[in-house]
Amino acid sequence: MEIVKTINHLRTEIGRWRAAGETVALVPTMGALHAGHIALVGAALTAADRVVVSIFINPTQFAPHEDLARYPRDEAGDLAKLAGAGAHAVWIPPVSEIYPDGFATRIVPEGAALPLEGEFRPHHFSGVATVVCKLLAAATPHVALFGEKDFQQLAVIRQMVRDLTLPVTIQGVPTAREDDGLALSSRNAYLSEDERYIAPMLYKAIQEVARGRSPAEAAEALLTVGFSRVDYLEVRDAETLAPFNPDSGRPGRVLAAAWLGNTRLIDNVAV
Ligand code: PAF
């Protein structure tokens, strides 16, 4: 497994593969890898001949009061997991490679980026779209894979790729879960023992809404079992993230974000 830092080195490796007629998949991550990321690598190995995983904790998608400083980091562990999973290259750019001095251009997505996370984390998707666009431009993959755990992020990336006519296929991969239903997330490491016990209730609540329970009642039930706040728990159009119209014949999605102490959990399920 090749470990690369610079865009030049990355392009040399990928150029060699492309020249040999091989297809390339990119799995963008922020590290602290868990079984959900490894499932993305597995899907990428099926989708393309060569798999590159990027590890970059993107500062522009965190607000000043968010958890950038304490975001979990485990480069040695990540590299061991990726070697075991069969990735061909890992790209770990320094911040200066992605945001060099004088960097002054941002993508500001609207549409699917505006509701839900967009209301509670107003600059988040601009940071995500900008960095993903840069990662795609540097790696020029045939396919890029993202987890459905961050369902709105996936919708925003699909929208950006369509709107900017980027030559890449975006593939979503179903959420990996613990046995009790909790969606795998690097941020689960923040949960205390008691919070970890309560956390799977979020998945139960959105499943109940998918089966017809009122979102307001489900949100109230989360507060009763120990969640400290529910940012949103709503049914939305699965592509545009606009309010869901059950008569539209279009797929819907239940999406939620809720706090357990200082930890914010998100999850979603299909209607
Ligand atoms: O989902 C993530 O880990 C990040 O938002 C991503 C897509 C790697 C962009 O920084």
Coordinates of C-alpha atoms and ligand atoms in Angstrom, one line a residue:
M1 CA 0.0 0.0 0.0
E2 CA 1.5 3.3 -1.1
I3 CA 1.4 6.2 1.3
V4 CA 1.3 9.6 -0.4
K5 CA 1.3 13.2 0.9
T6 CA 1.4 15.5 -2.1
I7 CA -1.0 16.0 -5.0
N8 CA 1.9 15.5 -7.4
H9 CA 2.8 12.1 -6.0
L10 CA -0.9 11.1 -5.9
R11 CA -1.3 12.1 -9.6
T12 CA 1.8 10.1 -10.6
E13 CA 0.5 7.0 -9.0
I14 CA -3.0 7.4 -10.4
G15 CA -1.6 8.4 -13.8
R16 CA 0.3 5.1 -13.9
W17 CA -2.8 3.1 -13.2
R18 CA -5.0 5.0 -15.6
A19 CA -2.3 4.6 -18.4
A20 CA -2.5 0.8 -17.8
G21 CA -6.3 1.0 -18.4
E22 CA -7.2 0.5 -14.7
T23 CA -10.2 2.2 -13.1
V24 CA -9.8 4.2 -9.8
A25 CA -12.1 4.6 -6.8
L26 CA -11.6 7.3 -4.1
V27 CA -12.9 6.9 -0.5
P28 CA -12.6 10.3 1.2
T29 CA -12.4 10.1 5.0
M30 CA -11.3 12.1 8.0
G31 CA -9.5 9.1 9.6
A32 CA -10.4 7.4 12.9
L33 CA -11.5 4.6 10.7
H34 CA -14.1 2.0 11.8
A35 CA -15.9 -0.9 10.2
G36 CA -18.2 1.6 8.3
H37 CA -15.1 3.0 6.5
I38 CA -13.8 -0.5 5.8
A39 CA -17.1 -1.4 4.2
L40 CA -16.6 1.7 1.9
V41 CA -13.2 0.3 1.0
G42 CA -14.8 -3.1 0.3
A43 CA -17.4 -1.6 -2.0
A44 CA -14.7 0.5 -3.7
L45 CA -12.7 -2.7 -4.4
T46 CA -15.8 -4.1 -6.2
A47 CA -16.4 -0.8 -8.1
A48 CA -12.9 -0.2 -9.4
D49 CA -9.5 -1.8 -10.0
R50 CA -7.6 0.5 -7.7
V51 CA -8.7 2.1 -4.4
V52 CA -7.3 5.3 -2.9
V53 CA -8.4 6.3 0.6
S54 CA -7.8 10.0 1.6
I55 CA -7.4 10.9 5.2
F56 CA -7.8 14.6 5.8
I57 CA -9.5 16.3 8.8
N58 CA -10.9 19.2 6.9
P59 CA -10.8 22.4 9.0
T60 CA -13.2 24.3 6.9
Q61 CA -16.2 22.1 7.7
F62 CA -15.9 22.7 11.4
A63 CA -17.3 25.9 13.0
P64 CA -15.0 27.5 15.6
H65 CA -17.1 26.1 18.5
E66 CA -17.1 22.5 17.1
D67 CA -14.8 19.5 17.8
L68 CA -11.9 20.0 15.3
A69 CA -9.3 20.1 18.1
R70 CA -10.6 16.9 19.8
Y71 CA -11.6 15.0 16.6
P72 CA -10.2 11.5 17.1
R73 CA -6.9 10.8 15.3
D74 CA -5.2 7.4 14.9
E75 CA -3.0 7.4 11.8
A76 CA -1.0 4.2 12.7
G77 CA -4.3 2.3 13.4
D78 CA -5.9 3.7 10.2
L79 CA -2.9 2.6 8.1
A80 CA -3.0 -0.9 9.5
K81 CA -6.8 -1.2 8.9
L82 CA -6.5 0.1 5.3
A83 CA -3.6 -2.3 4.5
G84 CA -5.7 -5.2 5.9
A85 CA -8.7 -4.0 3.8
G86 CA -6.7 -4.1 0.6
A87 CA -6.5 -0.4 -0.3
H88 CA -3.9 0.4 -2.9
A89 CA -2.9 3.9 -1.7
V90 CA -3.6 6.2 1.2
W91 CA -3.4 9.9 0.6
I92 CA -2.7 12.0 3.7
P93 CA -2.2 15.6 2.6
P94 CA -1.0 18.2 5.0
V95 CA -3.4 21.2 5.4
S96 CA -1.0 23.4 3.3
E97 CA -1.5 21.0 0.3
I98 CA -5.3 21.4 0.3
Y99 CA -5.4 25.1 1.5
P100 CA -2.1 26.7 0.4
D101 CA -1.4 30.3 1.3
G102 CA -3.7 32.6 -0.5
F103 CA -6.5 30.1 -0.9
A104 CA -9.6 32.1 -1.6
T105 CA -12.2 30.1 -3.4
R106 CA -15.2 28.2 -1.8
I107 CA -18.1 26.3 -3.2
V108 CA -21.4 27.4 -1.5
P109 CA -24.0 24.7 -2.2
E110 CA -27.7 25.6 -1.9
G111 CA -30.7 23.3 -2.5
A112 CA -30.1 20.1 -0.6
A113 CA -27.6 21.9 1.6
L114 CA -30.0 24.4 3.1
P115 CA -32.3 22.6 5.5
L116 CA -31.6 20.4 8.5
E117 CA -27.7 20.3 9.0
G118 CA -27.6 23.5 6.9
E119 CA -29.7 25.3 9.5
F120 CA -27.8 24.0 12.5
R121 CA -24.3 24.1 10.9
P122 CA -24.5 26.9 8.4
H123 CA -21.0 26.7 6.9
H124 CA -20.6 23.0 7.2
F125 CA -21.6 22.0 3.7
S126 CA -19.6 24.7 2.1
G127 CA -16.5 23.2 3.7
V128 CA -17.5 19.7 2.7
A129 CA -18.3 20.6 -0.9
T130 CA -15.1 22.6 -1.3
V131 CA -12.8 19.9 0.1
V132 CA -14.6 17.1 -1.8
C133 CA -14.3 19.1 -5.1
K134 CA -10.6 19.5 -4.4
L135 CA -10.1 15.8 -3.5
L136 CA -11.9 14.8 -6.7
A137 CA -9.9 17.3 -8.8
A138 CA -6.6 15.9 -7.4
A139 CA -7.4 12.2 -7.6
T140 CA -9.6 12.2 -10.8
P141 CA -11.3 8.9 -9.7
H142 CA -13.9 7.2 -11.9
V143 CA -16.0 6.6 -8.8
A144 CA -16.1 8.1 -5.3
L145 CA -17.8 6.4 -2.4
F146 CA -19.6 8.0 0.6
G147 CA -21.5 6.4 3.5
E148 CA -25.3 6.9 3.8
K149 CA -24.8 7.7 7.5
D150 CA -24.2 11.3 6.4
F151 CA -27.2 11.1 4.1
Q152 CA -27.6 14.9 3.5
Q153 CA -23.8 15.1 2.8
L154 CA -24.3 12.4 0.1
A155 CA -27.2 14.4 -1.4
V156 CA -25.2 17.6 -1.4
I157 CA -22.2 15.9 -3.1
R158 CA -24.4 14.3 -5.8
Q159 CA -26.0 17.7 -6.4
M160 CA -22.5 19.4 -6.7
V161 CA -21.3 16.7 -9.1
R162 CA -24.4 17.1 -11.2
D163 CA -24.4 20.9 -11.2
L164 CA -20.6 21.2 -11.9
T165 CA -20.7 18.3 -14.4
L166 CA -17.8 16.7 -12.6
P167 CA -16.7 13.5 -14.4
V168 CA -17.1 11.0 -11.5
T169 CA -19.8 8.6 -10.4
I170 CA -20.9 9.0 -6.8
Q171 CA -21.8 5.8 -5.0
G172 CA -23.6 5.7 -1.6
V173 CA -22.9 2.8 0.7
P174 CA -25.4 1.7 3.4
T175 CA -24.8 2.6 7.0
A176 CA -22.8 0.1 9.1
R177 CA -24.3 -0.5 12.6
E178 CA -23.5 -2.0 15.9
D179 CA -25.5 -5.0 16.9
D180 CA -27.9 -2.8 18.9
G181 CA -28.5 -0.6 15.8
L182 CA -26.3 2.4 16.7
A183 CA -24.8 3.8 13.4
L184 CA -21.0 3.5 13.4
S185 CA -19.4 6.9 13.7
S186 CA -15.9 8.2 14.8
R187 CA -17.8 10.5 17.2
N188 CA -19.2 7.5 19.1
A189 CA -15.9 7.5 20.9
Y190 CA -17.0 10.6 22.8
L191 CA -20.0 8.7 24.5
S192 CA -19.9 7.8 28.2
E193 CA -21.0 4.3 29.2
D194 CA -24.5 5.6 30.1
E195 CA -24.8 7.6 26.9
R196 CA -23.7 4.6 24.8
Y197 CA -26.6 2.6 26.4
I198 CA -29.1 5.2 25.4
A199 CA -27.7 6.1 21.9
P200 CA -29.4 3.3 19.9
M201 CA -32.8 4.8 20.8
L202 CA -32.1 7.3 18.0
Y203 CA -32.2 4.5 15.4
K204 CA -35.3 3.1 17.0
A205 CA -37.1 6.5 16.9
I206 CA -36.4 7.1 13.2
Q207 CA -37.5 3.5 12.4
E208 CA -40.8 4.2 14.1
V209 CA -41.3 7.4 12.1
A210 CA -40.6 5.4 8.9
R211 CA -43.4 3.1 10.0
G212 CA -45.8 6.0 10.5
R213 CA -45.3 7.5 14.0
S214 CA -45.4 11.2 14.2
P215 CA -41.9 12.8 14.2
A216 CA -42.9 15.2 17.0
E217 CA -43.9 12.3 19.3
A218 CA -40.7 10.4 18.4
A219 CA -38.6 13.5 19.2
E220 CA -40.4 13.8 22.6
A221 CA -39.7 10.2 23.3
L222 CA -36.0 10.8 22.7
L223 CA -36.0 13.5 25.3
T224 CA -37.8 11.2 27.8
V225 CA -35.1 8.5 27.5
G226 CA -32.2 10.9 28.1
F227 CA -31.3 12.8 25.0
S228 CA -30.6 16.4 25.9
R229 CA -31.8 18.1 22.7
V230 CA -33.2 17.1 19.3
D231 CA -32.0 19.4 16.6
Y232 CA -34.4 17.9 14.0
L233 CA -36.3 14.7 13.3
E234 CA -38.1 15.0 10.0
V235 CA -39.2 13.2 6.9
R236 CA -37.7 14.6 3.7
D237 CA -37.5 13.9 0.0
A238 CA -34.6 11.6 -0.3
E239 CA -33.0 13.5 -3.2
T240 CA -33.8 17.2 -2.8
L241 CA -34.2 17.1 1.1
A242 CA -37.3 19.3 0.6
P243 CA -40.3 18.4 2.9
F244 CA -41.7 15.0 2.0
N245 CA -44.9 14.7 0.0
P246 CA -46.2 11.1 0.5
D247 CA -48.3 11.5 -2.7
S248 CA -45.4 12.4 -4.9
G249 CA -44.4 8.7 -5.5
R250 CA -40.8 9.8 -4.7
P251 CA -38.6 8.1 -2.1
G252 CA -38.6 9.7 1.4
R253 CA -36.0 9.6 4.2
V254 CA -36.3 10.1 7.9
L255 CA -33.3 12.2 9.2
A256 CA -32.5 13.1 12.7
A257 CA -29.8 14.9 14.7
A258 CA -29.9 14.7 18.5
W259 CA -27.6 15.5 21.4
L260 CA -26.5 13.1 24.2
G261 CA -24.6 15.4 26.6
N262 CA -21.9 17.0 24.5
T263 CA -22.1 14.5 21.6
R264 CA -24.3 15.2 18.6
L265 CA -25.5 12.0 16.8
I266 CA -27.1 11.9 13.4
D267 CA -28.9 9.0 11.7
N268 CA -31.4 8.3 8.9
V269 CA -33.5 5.6 7.4
A270 CA -35.5 5.1 4.2
V271 CA -39.3 5.5 4.4
Ligands
PAF1 O1 -17.7 12.3 5.8 C1 -16.6 12.7 6.0 O2 -15.7 12.0 6.6 C2 -16.1 14.1 5.5 O3 -17.2 15.0 5.6 C3 -15.5 14.1 4.1 C4 -16.5 13.6 3.0 C5 -14.3 13.2 4.1 C6 -15.1 15.5 3.7 O4 -14.2 16.0 4.6

